[in-house]
Tab-separated table of C-alpha atoms in Angstrom:
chain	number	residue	atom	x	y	z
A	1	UNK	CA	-30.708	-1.980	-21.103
A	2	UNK	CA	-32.256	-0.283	-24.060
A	3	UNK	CA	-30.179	1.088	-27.471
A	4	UNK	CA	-30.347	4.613	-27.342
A	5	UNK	CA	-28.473	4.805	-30.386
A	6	UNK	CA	-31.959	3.065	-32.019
A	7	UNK	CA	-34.926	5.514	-33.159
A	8	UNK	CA	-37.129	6.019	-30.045
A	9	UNK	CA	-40.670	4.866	-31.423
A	10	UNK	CA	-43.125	7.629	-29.500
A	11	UNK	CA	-46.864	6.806	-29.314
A	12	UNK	CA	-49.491	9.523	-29.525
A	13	UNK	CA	-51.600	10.477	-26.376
A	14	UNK	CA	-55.224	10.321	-27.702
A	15	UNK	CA	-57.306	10.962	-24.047
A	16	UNK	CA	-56.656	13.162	-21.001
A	17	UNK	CA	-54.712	10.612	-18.467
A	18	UNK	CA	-57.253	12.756	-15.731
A	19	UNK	CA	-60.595	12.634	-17.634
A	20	UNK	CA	-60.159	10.904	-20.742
A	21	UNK	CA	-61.902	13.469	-22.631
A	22	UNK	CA	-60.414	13.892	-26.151
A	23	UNK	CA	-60.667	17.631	-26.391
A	24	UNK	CA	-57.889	19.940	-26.470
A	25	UNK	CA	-55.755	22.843	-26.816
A	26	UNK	CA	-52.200	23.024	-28.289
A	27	UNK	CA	-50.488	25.268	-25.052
A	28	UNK	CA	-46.362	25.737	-24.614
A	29	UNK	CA	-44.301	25.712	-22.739
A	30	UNK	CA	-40.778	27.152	-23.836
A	31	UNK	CA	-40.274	25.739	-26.692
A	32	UNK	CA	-41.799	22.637	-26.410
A	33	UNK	CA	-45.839	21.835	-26.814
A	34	UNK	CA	-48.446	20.453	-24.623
A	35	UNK	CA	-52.138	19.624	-24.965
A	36	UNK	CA	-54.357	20.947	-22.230
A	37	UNK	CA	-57.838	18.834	-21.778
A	38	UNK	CA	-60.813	21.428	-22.333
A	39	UNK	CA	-62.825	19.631	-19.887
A	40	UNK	CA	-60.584	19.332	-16.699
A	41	UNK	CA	-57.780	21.445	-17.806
A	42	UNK	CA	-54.916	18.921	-17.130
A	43	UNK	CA	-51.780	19.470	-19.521
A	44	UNK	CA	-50.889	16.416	-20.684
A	45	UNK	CA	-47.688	15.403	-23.397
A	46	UNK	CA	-48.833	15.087	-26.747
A	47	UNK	CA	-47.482	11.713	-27.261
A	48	UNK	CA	-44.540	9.219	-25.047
A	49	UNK	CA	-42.123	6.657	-24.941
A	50	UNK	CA	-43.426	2.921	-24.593
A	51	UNK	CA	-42.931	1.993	-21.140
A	52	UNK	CA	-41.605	-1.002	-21.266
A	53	UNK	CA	-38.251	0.672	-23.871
A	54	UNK	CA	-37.927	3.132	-20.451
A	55	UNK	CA	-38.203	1.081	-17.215
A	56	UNK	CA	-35.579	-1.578	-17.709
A	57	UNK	CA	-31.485	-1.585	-16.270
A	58	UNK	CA	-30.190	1.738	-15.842
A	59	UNK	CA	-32.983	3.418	-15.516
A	60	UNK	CA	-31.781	5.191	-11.888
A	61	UNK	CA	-28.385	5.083	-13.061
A	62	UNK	CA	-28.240	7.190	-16.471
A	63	UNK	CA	-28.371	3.970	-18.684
A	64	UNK	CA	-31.447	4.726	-20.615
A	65	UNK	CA	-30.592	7.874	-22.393
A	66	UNK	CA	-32.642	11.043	-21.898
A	67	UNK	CA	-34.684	9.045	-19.523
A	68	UNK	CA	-34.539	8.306	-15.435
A	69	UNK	CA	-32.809	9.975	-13.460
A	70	UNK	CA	-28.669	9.145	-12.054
A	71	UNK	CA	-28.970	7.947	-8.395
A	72	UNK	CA	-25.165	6.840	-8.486
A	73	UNK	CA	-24.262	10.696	-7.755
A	74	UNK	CA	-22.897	10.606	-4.368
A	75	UNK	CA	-25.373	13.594	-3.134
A	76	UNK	CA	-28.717	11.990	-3.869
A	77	UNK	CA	-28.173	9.272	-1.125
A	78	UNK	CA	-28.781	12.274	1.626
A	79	UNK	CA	-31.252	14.469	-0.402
A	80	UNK	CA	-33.433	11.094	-0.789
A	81	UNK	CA	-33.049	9.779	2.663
A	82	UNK	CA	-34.042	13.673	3.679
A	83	UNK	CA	-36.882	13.501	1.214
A	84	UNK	CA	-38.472	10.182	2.797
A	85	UNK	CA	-38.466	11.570	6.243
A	86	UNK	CA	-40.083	14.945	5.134
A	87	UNK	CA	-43.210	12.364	3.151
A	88	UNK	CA	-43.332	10.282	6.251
A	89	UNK	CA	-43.961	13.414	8.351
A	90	UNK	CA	-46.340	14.640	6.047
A	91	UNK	CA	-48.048	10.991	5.742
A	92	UNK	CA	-48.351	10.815	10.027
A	93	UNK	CA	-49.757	14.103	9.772
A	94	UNK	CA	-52.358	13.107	8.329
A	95	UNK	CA	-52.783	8.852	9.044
A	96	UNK	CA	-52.118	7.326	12.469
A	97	UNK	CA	-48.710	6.027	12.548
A	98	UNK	CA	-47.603	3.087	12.558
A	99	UNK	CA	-49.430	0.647	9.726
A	100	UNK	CA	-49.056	-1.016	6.776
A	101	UNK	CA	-47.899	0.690	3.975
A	102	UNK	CA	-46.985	-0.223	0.153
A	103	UNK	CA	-44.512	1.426	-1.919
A	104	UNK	CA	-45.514	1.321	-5.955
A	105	UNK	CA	-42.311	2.408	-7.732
A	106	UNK	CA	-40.491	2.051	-4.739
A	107	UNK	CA	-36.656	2.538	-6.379
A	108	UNK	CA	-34.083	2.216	-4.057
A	109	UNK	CA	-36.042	2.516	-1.376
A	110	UNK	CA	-35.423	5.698	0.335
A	111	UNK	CA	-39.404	6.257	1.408
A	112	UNK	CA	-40.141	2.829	2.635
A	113	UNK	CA	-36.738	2.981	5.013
A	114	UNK	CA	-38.162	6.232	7.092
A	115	UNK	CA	-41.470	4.645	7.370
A	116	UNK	CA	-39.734	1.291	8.616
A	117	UNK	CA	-37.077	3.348	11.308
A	118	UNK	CA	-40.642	4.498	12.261
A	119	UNK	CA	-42.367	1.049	12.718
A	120	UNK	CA	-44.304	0.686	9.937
A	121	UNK	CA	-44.565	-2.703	8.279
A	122	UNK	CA	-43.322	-1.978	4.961
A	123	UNK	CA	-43.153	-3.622	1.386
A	124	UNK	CA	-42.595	-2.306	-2.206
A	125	UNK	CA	-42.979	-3.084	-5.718
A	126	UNK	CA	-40.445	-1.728	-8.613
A	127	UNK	CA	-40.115	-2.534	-12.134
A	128	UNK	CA	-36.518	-2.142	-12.420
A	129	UNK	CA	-34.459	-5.447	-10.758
A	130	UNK	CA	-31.396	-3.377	-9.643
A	131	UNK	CA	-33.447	-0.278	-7.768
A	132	UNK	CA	-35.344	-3.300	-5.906
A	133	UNK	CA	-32.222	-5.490	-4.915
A	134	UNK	CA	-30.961	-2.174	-3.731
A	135	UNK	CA	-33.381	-1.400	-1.628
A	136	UNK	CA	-33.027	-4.907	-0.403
A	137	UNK	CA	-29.529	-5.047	0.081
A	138	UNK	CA	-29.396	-1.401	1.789
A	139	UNK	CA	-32.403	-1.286	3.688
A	140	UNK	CA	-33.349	-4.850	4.392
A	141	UNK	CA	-36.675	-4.312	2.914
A	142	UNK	CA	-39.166	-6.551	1.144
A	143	UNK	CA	-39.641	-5.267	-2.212
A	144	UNK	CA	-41.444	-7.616	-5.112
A	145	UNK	CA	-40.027	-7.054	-8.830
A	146	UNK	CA	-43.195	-6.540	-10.041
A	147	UNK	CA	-46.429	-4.116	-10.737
A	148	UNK	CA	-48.363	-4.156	-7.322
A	149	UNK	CA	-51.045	-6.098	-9.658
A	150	UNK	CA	-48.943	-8.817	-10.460
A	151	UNK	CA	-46.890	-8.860	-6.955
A	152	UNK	CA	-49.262	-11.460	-5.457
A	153	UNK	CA	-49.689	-9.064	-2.428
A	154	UNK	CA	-53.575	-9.627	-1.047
A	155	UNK	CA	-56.298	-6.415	-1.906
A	156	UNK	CA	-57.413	-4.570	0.870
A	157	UNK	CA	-54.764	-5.177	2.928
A	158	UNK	CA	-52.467	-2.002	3.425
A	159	UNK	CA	-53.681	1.088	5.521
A	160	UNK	CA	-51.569	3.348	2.865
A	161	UNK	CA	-50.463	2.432	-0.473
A	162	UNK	CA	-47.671	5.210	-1.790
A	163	UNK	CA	-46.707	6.078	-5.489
A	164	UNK	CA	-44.439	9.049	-5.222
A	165	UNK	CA	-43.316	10.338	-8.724
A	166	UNK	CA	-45.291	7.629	-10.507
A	167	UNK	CA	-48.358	9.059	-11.664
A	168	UNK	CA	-47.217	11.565	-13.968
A	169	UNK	CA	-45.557	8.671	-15.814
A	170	UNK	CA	-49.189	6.640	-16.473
A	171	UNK	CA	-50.999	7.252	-19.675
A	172	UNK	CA	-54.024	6.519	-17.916
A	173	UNK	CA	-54.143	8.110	-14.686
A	174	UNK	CA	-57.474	7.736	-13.102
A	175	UNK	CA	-56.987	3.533	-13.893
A	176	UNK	CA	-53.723	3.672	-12.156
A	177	UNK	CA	-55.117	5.427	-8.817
A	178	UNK	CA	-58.305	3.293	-9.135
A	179	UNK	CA	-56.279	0.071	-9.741
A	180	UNK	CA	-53.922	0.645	-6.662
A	181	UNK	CA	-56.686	1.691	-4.276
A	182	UNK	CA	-57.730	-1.854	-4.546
A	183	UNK	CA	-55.085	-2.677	-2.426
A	184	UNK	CA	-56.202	-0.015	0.442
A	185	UNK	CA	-58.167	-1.309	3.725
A	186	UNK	CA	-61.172	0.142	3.452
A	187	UNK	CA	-61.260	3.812	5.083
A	188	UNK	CA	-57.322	3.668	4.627
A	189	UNK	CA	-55.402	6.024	2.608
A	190	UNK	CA	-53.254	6.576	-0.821
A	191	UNK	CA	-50.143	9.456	-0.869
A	192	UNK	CA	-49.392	10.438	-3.926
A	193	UNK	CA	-46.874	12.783	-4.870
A	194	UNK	CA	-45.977	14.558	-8.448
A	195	UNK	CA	-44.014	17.702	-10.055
A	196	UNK	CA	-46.502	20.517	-9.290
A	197	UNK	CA	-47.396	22.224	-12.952
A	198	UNK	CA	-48.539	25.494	-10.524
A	199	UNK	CA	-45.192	25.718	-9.057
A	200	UNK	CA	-43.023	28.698	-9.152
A	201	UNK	CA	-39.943	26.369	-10.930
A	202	UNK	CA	-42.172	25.762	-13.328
A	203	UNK	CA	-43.509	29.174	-14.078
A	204	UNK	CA	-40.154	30.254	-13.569
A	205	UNK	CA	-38.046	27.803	-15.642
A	206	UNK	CA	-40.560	26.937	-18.120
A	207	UNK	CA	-38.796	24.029	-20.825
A	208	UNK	CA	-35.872	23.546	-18.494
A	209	UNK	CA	-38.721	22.579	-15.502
A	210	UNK	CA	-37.386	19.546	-13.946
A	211	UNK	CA	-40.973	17.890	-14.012
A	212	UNK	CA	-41.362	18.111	-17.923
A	213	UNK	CA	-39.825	15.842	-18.904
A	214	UNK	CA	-40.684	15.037	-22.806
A	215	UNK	CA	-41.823	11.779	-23.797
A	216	UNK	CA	-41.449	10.227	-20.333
A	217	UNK	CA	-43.772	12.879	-17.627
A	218	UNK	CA	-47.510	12.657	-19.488
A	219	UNK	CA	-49.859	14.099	-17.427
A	220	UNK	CA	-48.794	17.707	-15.342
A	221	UNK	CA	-51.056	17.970	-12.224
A	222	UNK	CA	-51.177	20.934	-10.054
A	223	UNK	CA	-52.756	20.289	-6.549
A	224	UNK	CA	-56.167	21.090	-8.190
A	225	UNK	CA	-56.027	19.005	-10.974
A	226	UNK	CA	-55.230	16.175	-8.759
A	227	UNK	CA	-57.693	16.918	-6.350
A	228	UNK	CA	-59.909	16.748	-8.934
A	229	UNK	CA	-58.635	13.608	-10.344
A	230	UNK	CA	-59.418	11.655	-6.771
A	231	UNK	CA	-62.646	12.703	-6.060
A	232	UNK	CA	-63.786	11.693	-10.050
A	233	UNK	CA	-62.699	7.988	-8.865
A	234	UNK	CA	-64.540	8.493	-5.651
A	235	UNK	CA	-61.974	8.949	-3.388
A	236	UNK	CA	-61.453	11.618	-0.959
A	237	UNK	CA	-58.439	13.918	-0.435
A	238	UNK	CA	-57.642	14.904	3.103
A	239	UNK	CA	-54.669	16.487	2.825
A	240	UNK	CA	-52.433	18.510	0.494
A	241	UNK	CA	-49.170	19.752	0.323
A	242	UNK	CA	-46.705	21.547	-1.935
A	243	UNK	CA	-43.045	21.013	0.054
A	244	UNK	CA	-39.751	21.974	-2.212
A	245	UNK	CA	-37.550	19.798	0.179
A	246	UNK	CA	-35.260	22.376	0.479
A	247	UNK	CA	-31.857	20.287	1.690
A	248	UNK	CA	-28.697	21.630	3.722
A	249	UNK	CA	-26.467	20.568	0.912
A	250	UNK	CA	-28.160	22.269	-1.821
A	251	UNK	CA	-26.278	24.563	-4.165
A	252	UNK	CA	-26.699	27.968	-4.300
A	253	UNK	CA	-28.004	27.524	-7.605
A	254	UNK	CA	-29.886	24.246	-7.494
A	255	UNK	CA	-31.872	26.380	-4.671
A	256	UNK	CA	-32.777	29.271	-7.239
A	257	UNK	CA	-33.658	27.202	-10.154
A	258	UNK	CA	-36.421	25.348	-6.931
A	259	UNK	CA	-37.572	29.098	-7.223
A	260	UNK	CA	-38.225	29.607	-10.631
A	261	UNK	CA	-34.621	32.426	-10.447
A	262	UNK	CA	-31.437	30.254	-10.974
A	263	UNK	CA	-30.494	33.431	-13.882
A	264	UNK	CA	-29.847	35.142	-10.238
A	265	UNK	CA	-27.164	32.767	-9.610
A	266	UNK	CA	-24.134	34.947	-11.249
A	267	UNK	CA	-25.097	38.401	-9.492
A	268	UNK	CA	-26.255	36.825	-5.945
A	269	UNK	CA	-22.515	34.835	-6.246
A	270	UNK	CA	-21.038	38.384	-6.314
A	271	UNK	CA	-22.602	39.192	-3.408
A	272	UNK	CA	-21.691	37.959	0.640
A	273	UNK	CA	-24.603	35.823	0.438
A	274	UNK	CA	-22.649	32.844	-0.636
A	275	UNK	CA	-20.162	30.466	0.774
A	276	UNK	CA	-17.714	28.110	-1.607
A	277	UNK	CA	-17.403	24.290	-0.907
A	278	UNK	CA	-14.954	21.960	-2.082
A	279	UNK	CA	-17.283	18.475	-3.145
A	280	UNK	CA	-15.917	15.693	-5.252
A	281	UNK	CA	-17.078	17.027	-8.379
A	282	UNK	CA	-15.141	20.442	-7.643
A	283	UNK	CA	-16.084	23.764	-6.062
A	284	UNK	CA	-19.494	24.780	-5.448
A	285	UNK	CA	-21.032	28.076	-4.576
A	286	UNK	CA	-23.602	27.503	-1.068
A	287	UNK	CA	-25.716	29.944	0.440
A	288	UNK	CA	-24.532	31.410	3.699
A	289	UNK	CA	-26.477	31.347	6.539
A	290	UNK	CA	-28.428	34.362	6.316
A	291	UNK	CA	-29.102	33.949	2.515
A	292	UNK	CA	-30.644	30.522	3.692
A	293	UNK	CA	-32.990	31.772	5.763
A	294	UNK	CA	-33.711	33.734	3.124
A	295	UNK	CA	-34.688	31.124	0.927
A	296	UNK	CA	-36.595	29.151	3.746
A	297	UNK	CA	-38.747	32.557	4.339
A	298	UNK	CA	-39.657	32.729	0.284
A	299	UNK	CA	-40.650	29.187	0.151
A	300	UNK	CA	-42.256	28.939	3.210
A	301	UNK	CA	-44.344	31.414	1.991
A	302	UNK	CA	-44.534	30.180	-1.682
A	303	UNK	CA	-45.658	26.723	-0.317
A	304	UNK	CA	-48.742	28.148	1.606
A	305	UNK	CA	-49.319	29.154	-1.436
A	306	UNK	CA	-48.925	26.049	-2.835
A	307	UNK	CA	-46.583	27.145	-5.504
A	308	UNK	CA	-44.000	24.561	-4.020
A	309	UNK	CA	-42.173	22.393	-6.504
A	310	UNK	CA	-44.701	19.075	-5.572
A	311	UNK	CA	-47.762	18.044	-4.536
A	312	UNK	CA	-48.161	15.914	-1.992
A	313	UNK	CA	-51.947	14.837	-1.680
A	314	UNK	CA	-52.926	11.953	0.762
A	315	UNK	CA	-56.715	10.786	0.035
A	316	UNK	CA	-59.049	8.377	1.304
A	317	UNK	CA	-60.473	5.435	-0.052
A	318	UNK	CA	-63.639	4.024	0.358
């Protein structure tokens, strides 16, 4: 586990993780600063955390400071299971189910489950020892503690290879997407999905966006930025989505802040729009039925838009 009480040594990003052009503009973002490439117009952080000080024991489990995020909450064991079924359906939307599919950065194994209940032959690859024997244990899935180059796992031999919530984390993000489609059949597919910079929570929230994440998120793509980024490596997106997974469990608030509007929370809690819930971590404030549907109407709308708070972008490779 790393010593947070240690100085964090941060390392400067010199290249757009996109483009690798070294031109560009200072831009914020609340209160905190981004560089935005001139020549593709990716924001990218202006420096970040050595990987290997981030991606270690308590990473998904609030061990590592600032950094990862705390899977031992009791509520993200539905929201996740929710949020693999929702990627599978958008994955079989797209590529003809079942297959083989690899999951890079896999965790605890959430994704790879749905596709498996579905019939997919499934394996993943995670840095972090605990997240993979988790996904063993809990799943009963095969899951190498490795990067997918170092796993041993044969090129070319996976119709899909997935990276959800991995990209943004690369300081070079056109080698990662180029290194991992080495491992897709040819004609098969990649799914990628990231926080989406266009989004409404980020417009909305701006320093407190979820997907900002200082010194750990370094490049912010927004479906065209991506889009972008895969056809520059010569591969071919088919498909793109920007889902905010709204769940049945979700706060009141946690629901607004998706929205770019969480300051609403106090006056809308006034309101009969709201219903109170007794959890394990005290009372919570839920929308009511009608203020749900609500919320399902603005973000249905705000994801055609694709203003949604990811991007989901499945792409072919050659």
């Amino acid at each position: 586990m790393t010593d947070t009480s240690s100085p964090i040594r941060t390392i400067p990003m010199l290249a757009c993780p996109a483009c690798h052009s070294t031109s560009a503009r200072t831009i914020a973002i609340g209160a905190d600063m981004l560089r935005q490439c001139t020549a593709c117009q990716l924001p990218y952080a202006p420096e970040y955390v050595d990987p290997a000080e981030i991606y270690v024991e308590g990473y998904h489990s609030g061990g590592v400071g600032n950094f990862g995020v705390d899977l031992s909450d009791p509520g993200w064991g539905g929201f996740l299971n929710f949020v693999g079924d929702r990627r599978i359906d958008i994955l079989e939307s797209v590529v003809r189910p079942p297959g083989r599919i690899v999951d890079v950065g896999c965790g605890p194994g959430h994704t790879l489950a749905a596709a498996k209940r579905r019939g997919w032959d499934t394996v993943g690859v995670e840095l972090v020892p605990s997240a993979a024997q988790e996904a063993i244990d809990t799943f009963g899935l095969e899951v190498h503690t490795s990067t997918l180059e170092e796993s041993g796992l044969p090129e070319r031999s996976f119709d899909v290879v997935a990276a959800t919530h991995v990209l943004e984390h690369m300081q070079d993000g056109a080698a990662f997407l180029t290194s991992i489609g080495r491992w897709v059949k040819p004609g098969g597919h990649i799914f990628i999905e990231v926080p989406n910079w266009q989004s409404i929570d980020r417009r909305g929230n701006h320093d407190r966006w979820y997907g900002l994440r200082p010194l750990e998120h370094m490049g912010h793509y927004s479906p065209r930025t991506l889009a972008a980024t895969m056809r520059r490596i010569g591969f071919k997106p088919v498909a793109v989505r920007t889902p905010f997974y709204q769940y049945k469990d979700q706060t009141l608030s946690q629901a607004l802040h998706d929205l770019g509007v969480d300051g609403l929370t106090p006056r809308l809690a006034k309101r009969v729009l709201t219903v109170r819930e007794e959890r394990d971590q005290g009372s919570v404030l839920l929308p009511n039925p009608m203020m749900r549907r609500v919320l399902q109407a603005v973000e249905k709308v705000a994801g055609a838009a694709r203003l949604g708070v990811v991007v989901v972008m499945v792409a072919q490779v050659p």
